[in-house]
Each structure stands twice: as C-alpha cells, then as structure tokens.
Coordinates of C-alpha atoms in Angstrom, one line a residue:
M1404 CA 20.1 147.6 294.8
D1405 CA 23.8 148.5 295.7
K1406 CA 24.5 145.2 297.4
N1407 CA 23.1 143.2 294.1
K1408 CA 25.9 145.4 291.8
N1409 CA 28.7 144.2 294.6
N1410 CA 28.0 141.0 294.4
K1411 CA 27.9 140.9 290.6
N1412 CA 31.3 142.8 290.5
K1413 CA 32.9 139.9 292.9
T1414 CA 31.6 137.1 290.9
A1415 CA 33.1 138.8 287.5
D1416 CA 36.2 139.4 289.1
V1417 CA 36.5 135.9 290.2
D1418 CA 35.7 134.7 286.8
D1419 CA 38.4 136.9 285.0
K1420 CA 41.1 135.5 287.6
I1421 CA 40.2 132.2 286.6
R1422 CA 40.3 132.7 282.9
R1423 CA 43.6 134.4 283.1
R1424 CA 46.1 131.5 283.6
P1425 CA 49.3 132.3 282.4
R1426 CA 50.9 130.3 279.9
P1427 CA 54.3 128.8 280.4
A1428 CA 56.8 130.6 278.1
K1429 CA 57.7 128.7 275.0
K1430 CA 61.5 128.4 275.0
R1431 CA 62.8 130.2 271.6
V1432 CA 66.3 129.7 270.3
C1433 CA 67.5 132.3 268.1
E1434 CA 68.0 131.2 264.6
Y1435 CA 71.3 132.9 263.8
C1436 CA 72.8 131.8 267.4
Q1437 CA 71.7 128.3 266.8
G1438 CA 72.9 127.9 263.0
H1439 CA 76.5 129.7 263.9
I1440 CA 75.4 132.6 261.5
D1441 CA 78.2 135.3 261.8
R1442 CA 76.5 138.2 259.8
V1443 CA 73.0 138.9 258.9
D1444 CA 73.1 139.5 255.5
Y1445 CA 70.9 142.3 253.8
K1446 CA 71.1 140.3 250.1
D1447 CA 69.5 137.4 251.9
V1448 CA 65.7 138.4 251.2
E1449 CA 64.3 134.9 251.6
R1450 CA 65.6 134.8 255.3
L1451 CA 64.6 138.2 256.0
K1452 CA 61.1 138.0 254.4
K1453 CA 60.2 135.9 257.4
Y1454 CA 60.8 138.9 259.6
I1455 CA 58.1 141.1 258.1
A1456 CA 54.8 140.9 258.3
E1457 CA 52.3 141.2 255.5
N1458 CA 51.6 144.7 255.5
G1459 CA 55.5 145.4 255.3
K1460 CA 56.3 146.0 259.3
I1461 CA 59.2 145.0 260.8
L1462 CA 58.0 142.1 263.4
P1463 CA 58.9 142.6 266.9
R1464 CA 61.4 140.3 269.1
R1465 CA 58.5 138.5 271.2
A1466 CA 57.0 137.3 267.7
T1467 CA 60.8 136.4 265.7
G1468 CA 62.3 134.5 268.6
L1469 CA 65.5 136.3 267.9
C1470 CA 68.2 137.5 270.4
A1471 CA 68.1 141.2 270.9
E1472 CA 71.6 141.3 268.9
H1473 CA 70.5 139.6 266.1
Q1474 CA 67.0 141.4 266.1
R1475 CA 68.9 144.7 265.9
D1476 CA 70.8 143.2 262.8
V1477 CA 67.8 142.0 261.1
T1478 CA 66.3 145.4 261.6
T1479 CA 69.2 147.0 260.1
A1480 CA 69.3 144.6 257.2
I1481 CA 65.6 144.8 256.4
K1482 CA 66.2 148.6 256.2
R1483 CA 69.4 148.4 253.9
A1484 CA 67.3 145.9 251.7
R1485 CA 64.4 148.3 251.3
I1486 CA 66.6 151.0 250.2
M1487 CA 68.2 148.6 247.8
A1488 CA 64.7 147.9 246.1
L1489 CA 65.1 144.0 247.5
L1490 CA 62.5 144.5 249.5
P1491 CA 59.3 146.3 249.5
F1492 CA 58.6 149.3 252.1
K1493 CA 55.0 148.2 252.0
G1494 CA 53.0 144.8 251.7
E1495 CA 52.0 143.3 248.6

C-alpha cells in the first residue's frame, strides 16, 4: 500500500513540473521615462487613475510597469491627490 502512495506522489510531482513552465518576462518600459516626463503631478488625476485598482489600492510595480523611482513618485502623488480630495481613498 505504501508503495502505491509513493508512485502517485512521484507522478504528481512530474505533472507539476511540466505544468509550471516559466513564461518569458514581458519587457515593460516606464511610461514616465519613455515620455520624458520630469515630474509626476498630483493634479494629473486622469494619469494617476491608471495606477489605482478598482477597490482604491495603489497597484504594485510589477502591475504598473513603472521604474522604481517613478513608482515612488506616483505613490506620493496619489497620496497627495487623496488628501486634496482629487482621488477617493476607497473604490467607487
């Protein structure tokens, strides 16, 4: 009986390895670097809305495709826009 269990686990491990193929990384270019935009303006609400999820959370860097410097600037700008009541704290 124990031998039967071990065989099932081995085939499950092999199947998992076959299914988990790493995808090639998608090359993303920071929108601010590409557009040569010097500052992230908290008053530019339409641009900042792209970096907020439906529930109101700020999207992470892996989802936005921004470089680290601009992701920090966008986060600060979103927080300032929320304080100025230009963006909601919660989702709509």
